[in-house]
Amino acid sequence: GLPEIYDVGMLTDIGMKQLQGIGQFFKQQYLSIPGFPDKFNSSQFLFYSTYTDRTKQSQFAFVNGLFPPGTGPVDDEGQFVFDFGIQPIPQESVSEINEFYMLASEYCPIAKKSYQQYWASDEIKELILM
């Protein structure tokens, strides 16, 4: 069974670490492209999850890998504004009625194929098995 600290449907520490690793992978793949910012900008990024605690935790872990501690805003004296240099990143949750928008791979054959290829890639398999 699950350790007592986890309720049914909660993200485990292993799951959090895996999602953080996937965020780091995305950072390496996409935020290293010239013109992509390495710091959060609300006009360029928007993160959604469902209302369940597990998906909110998943979103937080992924975003923490994408924009890790030590990359946050600094004040006029060059000191991080927040402890550990975290970036305050707004995270949105969608109502159950709008969840189908987040499931493009279920409704679009092209997105479904891309989704399947992504999850079958060696890089993602390696991240998941960390």
PDB file of N, CA and C in Angstrom, residues 2-57:
ATOM      1  N   LEU A   2       0.180   2.357  -0.059  1.00  0.00           N
ATOM      2  CA  LEU A   2       0.847   3.656  -0.056  1.00  0.00           C
ATOM      3  C   LEU A   2       1.279   4.037   1.354  1.00  0.00           C
ATOM      4  N   PRO A   3       2.381   4.761   1.472  1.00  0.00           N
ATOM      5  CA  PRO A   3       2.743   5.279   2.798  1.00  0.00           C
ATOM      6  C   PRO A   3       1.597   6.144   3.327  1.00  0.00           C
ATOM      7  N   GLU A   4       1.492   6.247   4.620  1.00  0.00           N
ATOM      8  CA  GLU A   4       0.367   6.962   5.230  1.00  0.00           C
ATOM      9  C   GLU A   4       0.266   8.423   4.818  1.00  0.00           C
ATOM     10  N   ILE A   5       1.378   9.031   4.413  1.00  0.00           N
ATOM     11  CA  ILE A   5       1.324  10.453   4.077  1.00  0.00           C
ATOM     12  C   ILE A   5       0.616  10.721   2.757  1.00  0.00           C
ATOM     13  N   TYR A   6       0.381   9.680   1.959  1.00  0.00           N
ATOM     14  CA  TYR A   6      -0.281   9.861   0.675  1.00  0.00           C
ATOM     15  C   TYR A   6      -1.703   9.338   0.727  1.00  0.00           C
ATOM     16  N   ASP A   7      -2.638  10.186   0.367  1.00  0.00           N
ATOM     17  CA  ASP A   7      -4.010   9.737   0.206  1.00  0.00           C
ATOM     18  C   ASP A   7      -4.145   9.124  -1.183  1.00  0.00           C
ATOM     19  N   VAL A   8      -5.198   8.383  -1.390  1.00  0.00           N
ATOM     20  CA  VAL A   8      -5.465   7.821  -2.706  1.00  0.00           C
ATOM     21  C   VAL A   8      -5.590   8.971  -3.706  1.00  0.00           C
ATOM     22  N   GLY A   9      -4.947   8.834  -4.831  1.00  0.00           N
ATOM     23  CA  GLY A   9      -5.014   9.856  -5.862  1.00  0.00           C
ATOM     24  C   GLY A   9      -4.002  10.976  -5.710  1.00  0.00           C
ATOM     25  N   MET A  10      -3.150  10.921  -4.695  1.00  0.00           N
ATOM     26  CA  MET A  10      -2.139  11.963  -4.500  1.00  0.00           C
ATOM     27  C   MET A  10      -0.874  11.599  -5.272  1.00  0.00           C
ATOM     28  N   LEU A  11      -0.113  12.589  -5.622  1.00  0.00           N
ATOM     29  CA  LEU A  11       1.147  12.377  -6.321  1.00  0.00           C
ATOM     30  C   LEU A  11       2.216  11.993  -5.300  1.00  0.00           C
ATOM     31  N   THR A  12       2.953  10.935  -5.573  1.00  0.00           N
ATOM     32  CA  THR A  12       4.004  10.490  -4.652  1.00  0.00           C
ATOM     33  C   THR A  12       5.272  11.299  -4.874  1.00  0.00           C
ATOM     34  N   ASP A  13       6.236  11.142  -3.980  1.00  0.00           N
ATOM     35  CA  ASP A  13       7.505  11.847  -4.143  1.00  0.00           C
ATOM     36  C   ASP A  13       8.211  11.400  -5.419  1.00  0.00           C
ATOM     37  N   ILE A  14       8.064  10.139  -5.788  1.00  0.00           N
ATOM     38  CA  ILE A  14       8.667   9.659  -7.038  1.00  0.00           C
ATOM     39  C   ILE A  14       8.004  10.347  -8.228  1.00  0.00           C
ATOM     40  N   GLY A  15       6.678  10.450  -8.197  1.00  0.00           N
ATOM     41  CA  GLY A  15       5.954  11.126  -9.268  1.00  0.00           C
ATOM     42  C   GLY A  15       6.338  12.592  -9.379  1.00  0.00           C
ATOM     43  N   MET A  16       6.513  13.249  -8.229  1.00  0.00           N
ATOM     44  CA  MET A  16       6.933  14.654  -8.234  1.00  0.00           C
ATOM     45  C   MET A  16       8.302  14.797  -8.885  1.00  0.00           C
ATOM     46  N   LYS A  17       9.223  13.907  -8.516  1.00  0.00           N
ATOM     47  CA  LYS A  17      10.584  13.959  -9.062  1.00  0.00           C
ATOM     48  C   LYS A  17      10.566  13.691 -10.566  1.00  0.00           C
ATOM     49  N   GLN A  18       9.734  12.746 -11.001  1.00  0.00           N
ATOM     50  CA  GLN A  18       9.641  12.446 -12.424  1.00  0.00           C
ATOM     51  C   GLN A  18       9.110  13.647 -13.200  1.00  0.00           C
ATOM     52  N   LEU A  19       8.082  14.298 -12.681  1.00  0.00           N
ATOM     53  CA  LEU A  19       7.520  15.457 -13.367  1.00  0.00           C
ATOM     54  C   LEU A  19       8.482  16.638 -13.356  1.00  0.00           C
ATOM     55  N   GLN A  20       9.225  16.793 -12.283  1.00  0.00           N
ATOM     56  CA  GLN A  20      10.248  17.837 -12.258  1.00  0.00           C
ATOM     57  C   GLN A  20      11.291  17.543 -13.341  1.00  0.00           C
ATOM     58  N   GLY A  21      11.665  16.275 -13.488  1.00  0.00           N
ATOM     59  CA  GLY A  21      12.616  15.878 -14.528  1.00  0.00           C
ATOM     60  C   GLY A  21      12.087  16.147 -15.923  1.00  0.00           C
ATOM     61  N   ILE A  22      10.795  15.926 -16.129  1.00  0.00           N
ATOM     62  CA  ILE A  22      10.200  16.222 -17.433  1.00  0.00           C
ATOM     63  C   ILE A  22      10.222  17.729 -17.681  1.00  0.00           C
ATOM     64  N   GLY A  23       9.971  18.529 -16.644  1.00  0.00           N
ATOM     65  CA  GLY A  23      10.084  19.985 -16.775  1.00  0.00           C
ATOM     66  C   GLY A  23      11.498  20.398 -17.140  1.00  0.00           C
ATOM     67  N   GLN A  24      12.497  19.757 -16.528  1.00  0.00           N
ATOM     68  CA  GLN A  24      13.899  20.039 -16.855  1.00  0.00           C
ATOM     69  C   GLN A  24      14.196  19.667 -18.303  1.00  0.00           C
ATOM     70  N   PHE A  25      13.639  18.546 -18.754  1.00  0.00           N
ATOM     71  CA  PHE A  25      13.808  18.116 -20.142  1.00  0.00           C
ATOM     72  C   PHE A  25      13.235  19.170 -21.088  1.00  0.00           C
ATOM     73  N   PHE A  26      12.017  19.645 -20.802  1.00  0.00           N
ATOM     74  CA  PHE A  26      11.412  20.681 -21.635  1.00  0.00           C
ATOM     75  C   PHE A  26      12.253  21.953 -21.617  1.00  0.00           C
ATOM     76  N   LYS A  27      12.799  22.297 -20.468  1.00  0.00           N
ATOM     77  CA  LYS A  27      13.661  23.482 -20.368  1.00  0.00           C
ATOM     78  C   LYS A  27      14.852  23.345 -21.309  1.00  0.00           C
ATOM     79  N   GLN A  28      15.497  22.189 -21.293  1.00  0.00           N
ATOM     80  CA  GLN A  28      16.656  21.954 -22.164  1.00  0.00           C
ATOM     81  C   GLN A  28      16.255  21.970 -23.636  1.00  0.00           C
ATOM     82  N   GLN A  29      15.107  21.374 -23.945  1.00  0.00           N
ATOM     83  CA  GLN A  29      14.678  21.254 -25.334  1.00  0.00           C
ATOM     84  C   GLN A  29      14.174  22.567 -25.919  1.00  0.00           C
ATOM     85  N   TYR A  30      13.423  23.332 -25.141  1.00  0.00           N
ATOM     86  CA  TYR A  30      12.717  24.470 -25.691  1.00  0.00           C
ATOM     87  C   TYR A  30      13.198  25.827 -25.194  1.00  0.00           C
ATOM     88  N   LEU A  31      13.571  25.925 -23.939  1.00  0.00           N
ATOM     89  CA  LEU A  31      13.975  27.236 -23.433  1.00  0.00           C
ATOM     90  C   LEU A  31      15.407  27.572 -23.810  1.00  0.00           C
ATOM     91  N   SER A  32      16.104  26.625 -24.416  1.00  0.00           N
ATOM     92  CA  SER A  32      17.454  26.906 -24.903  1.00  0.00           C
ATOM     93  C   SER A  32      17.418  27.421 -26.343  1.00  0.00           C
ATOM     94  N   ILE A  33      16.242  27.430 -26.960  1.00  0.00           N
ATOM     95  CA  ILE A  33      16.093  27.940 -28.323  1.00  0.00           C
ATOM     96  C   ILE A  33      16.239  29.462 -28.278  1.00  0.00           C
ATOM     97  N   PRO A  34      17.073  30.034 -29.161  1.00  0.00           N
ATOM     98  CA  PRO A  34      17.223  31.496 -29.171  1.00  0.00           C
ATOM     99  C   PRO A  34      15.862  32.189 -29.292  1.00  0.00           C
ATOM    100  N   GLY A  35      15.642  33.160 -28.431  1.00  0.00           N
ATOM    101  CA  GLY A  35      14.394  33.904 -28.420  1.00  0.00           C
ATOM    102  C   GLY A  35      13.410  33.442 -27.362  1.00  0.00           C
ATOM    103  N   PHE A  36      13.603  32.233 -26.838  1.00  0.00           N
ATOM    104  CA  PHE A  36      12.752  31.751 -25.756  1.00  0.00           C
ATOM    105  C   PHE A  36      13.348  32.224 -24.439  1.00  0.00           C
ATOM    106  N   PRO A  37      12.522  32.767 -23.564  1.00  0.00           N
ATOM    107  CA  PRO A  37      13.044  33.260 -22.286  1.00  0.00           C
ATOM    108  C   PRO A  37      13.353  32.120 -21.321  1.00  0.00           C
ATOM    109  N   ASP A  38      14.342  32.329 -20.464  1.00  0.00           N
ATOM    110  CA  ASP A  38      14.619  31.323 -19.434  1.00  0.00           C
ATOM    111  C   ASP A  38      13.951  31.703 -18.117  1.00  0.00           C
ATOM    112  N   LYS A  39      13.278  32.832 -18.118  1.00  0.00           N
ATOM    113  CA  LYS A  39      12.530  33.274 -16.948  1.00  0.00           C
ATOM    114  C   LYS A  39      11.052  33.341 -17.320  1.00  0.00           C
ATOM    115  N   PHE A  40      10.219  33.149 -16.321  1.00  0.00           N
ATOM    116  CA  PHE A  40       8.783  33.155 -16.562  1.00  0.00           C
ATOM    117  C   PHE A  40       8.315  34.527 -17.018  1.00  0.00           C
ATOM    118  N   ASN A  41       7.465  34.536 -18.036  1.00  0.00           N
ATOM    119  CA  ASN A  41       6.837  35.744 -18.545  1.00  0.00           C
ATOM    120  C   ASN A  41       5.372  35.387 -18.796  1.00  0.00           C
ATOM    121  N   SER A  42       4.466  36.060 -18.107  1.00  0.00           N
ATOM    122  CA  SER A  42       3.048  35.689 -18.179  1.00  0.00           C
ATOM    123  C   SER A  42       2.439  35.895 -19.561  1.00  0.00           C
ATOM    124  N   SER A  43       3.088  36.670 -20.426  1.00  0.00           N
ATOM    125  CA  SER A  43       2.555  36.836 -21.778  1.00  0.00           C
ATOM    126  C   SER A  43       2.992  35.693 -22.693  1.00  0.00           C
ATOM    127  N   GLN A  44       3.910  34.849 -22.218  1.00  0.00           N
ATOM    128  CA  GLN A  44       4.412  33.762 -23.054  1.00  0.00           C
ATOM    129  C   GLN A  44       4.088  32.370 -22.521  1.00  0.00           C
ATOM    130  N   PHE A  45       3.735  32.269 -21.261  1.00  0.00           N
ATOM    131  CA  PHE A  45       3.469  30.965 -20.661  1.00  0.00           C
ATOM    132  C   PHE A  45       2.173  31.002 -19.866  1.00  0.00           C
ATOM    133  N   LEU A  46       1.426  29.924 -19.958  1.00  0.00           N
ATOM    134  CA  LEU A  46       0.216  29.761 -19.167  1.00  0.00           C
ATOM    135  C   LEU A  46       0.105  28.279 -18.834  1.00  0.00           C
ATOM    136  N   PHE A  47      -0.067  27.960 -17.570  1.00  0.00           N
ATOM    137  CA  PHE A  47      -0.096  26.578 -17.113  1.00  0.00           C
ATOM    138  C   PHE A  47      -1.465  26.246 -16.533  1.00  0.00           C
ATOM    139  N   TYR A  48      -2.072  25.205 -17.063  1.00  0.00           N
ATOM    140  CA  TYR A  48      -3.386  24.759 -16.614  1.00  0.00           C
ATOM    141  C   TYR A  48      -3.317  23.365 -16.016  1.00  0.00           C
ATOM    142  N   SER A  49      -4.201  23.109 -15.086  1.00  0.00           N
ATOM    143  CA  SER A  49      -4.416  21.756 -14.578  1.00  0.00           C
ATOM    144  C   SER A  49      -5.906  21.607 -14.317  1.00  0.00           C
ATOM    145  N   THR A  50      -6.302  20.395 -13.980  1.00  0.00           N
ATOM    146  CA  THR A  50      -7.674  20.201 -13.520  1.00  0.00           C
ATOM    147  C   THR A  50      -7.715  20.614 -12.050  1.00  0.00           C
ATOM    148  N   TYR A  51      -8.865  20.466 -11.419  1.00  0.00           N
ATOM    149  CA  TYR A  51      -9.010  20.875 -10.021  1.00  0.00           C
ATOM    150  C   TYR A  51      -8.543  19.835  -9.018  1.00  0.00           C
ATOM    151  N   THR A  52      -8.118  18.672  -9.473  1.00  0.00           N
ATOM    152  CA  THR A  52      -7.700  17.651  -8.513  1.00  0.00           C
ATOM    153  C   THR A  52      -6.336  18.003  -7.925  1.00  0.00           C
ATOM    154  N   ASP A  53      -6.128  17.630  -6.687  1.00  0.00           N
ATOM    155  CA  ASP A  53      -4.848  17.916  -6.028  1.00  0.00           C
ATOM    156  C   ASP A  53      -3.681  17.293  -6.784  1.00  0.00           C
ATOM    157  N   ARG A  54      -3.872  16.073  -7.295  1.00  0.00           N
ATOM    158  CA  ARG A  54      -2.796  15.381  -7.995  1.00  0.00           C
ATOM    159  C   ARG A  54      -2.345  16.164  -9.233  1.00  0.00           C
ATOM    160  N   THR A  55      -3.298  16.691 -10.008  1.00  0.00           N
ATOM    161  CA  THR A  55      -2.891  17.423 -11.206  1.00  0.00           C
ATOM    162  C   THR A  55      -2.294  18.782 -10.849  1.00  0.00           C
ATOM    163  N   LYS A  56      -2.742  19.377  -9.759  1.00  0.00           N
ATOM    164  CA  LYS A  56      -2.124  20.631  -9.300  1.00  0.00           C
ATOM    165  C   LYS A  56      -0.687  20.381  -8.857  1.00  0.00           C
ATOM    166  N   GLN A  57      -0.469  19.267  -8.134  1.00  0.00           N
ATOM    167  CA  GLN A  57       0.893  18.917  -7.720  1.00  0.00           C
ATOM    168  C   GLN A  57       1.754  18.602  -8.941  1.00  0.00           C
TER     169      GLN A  57
END
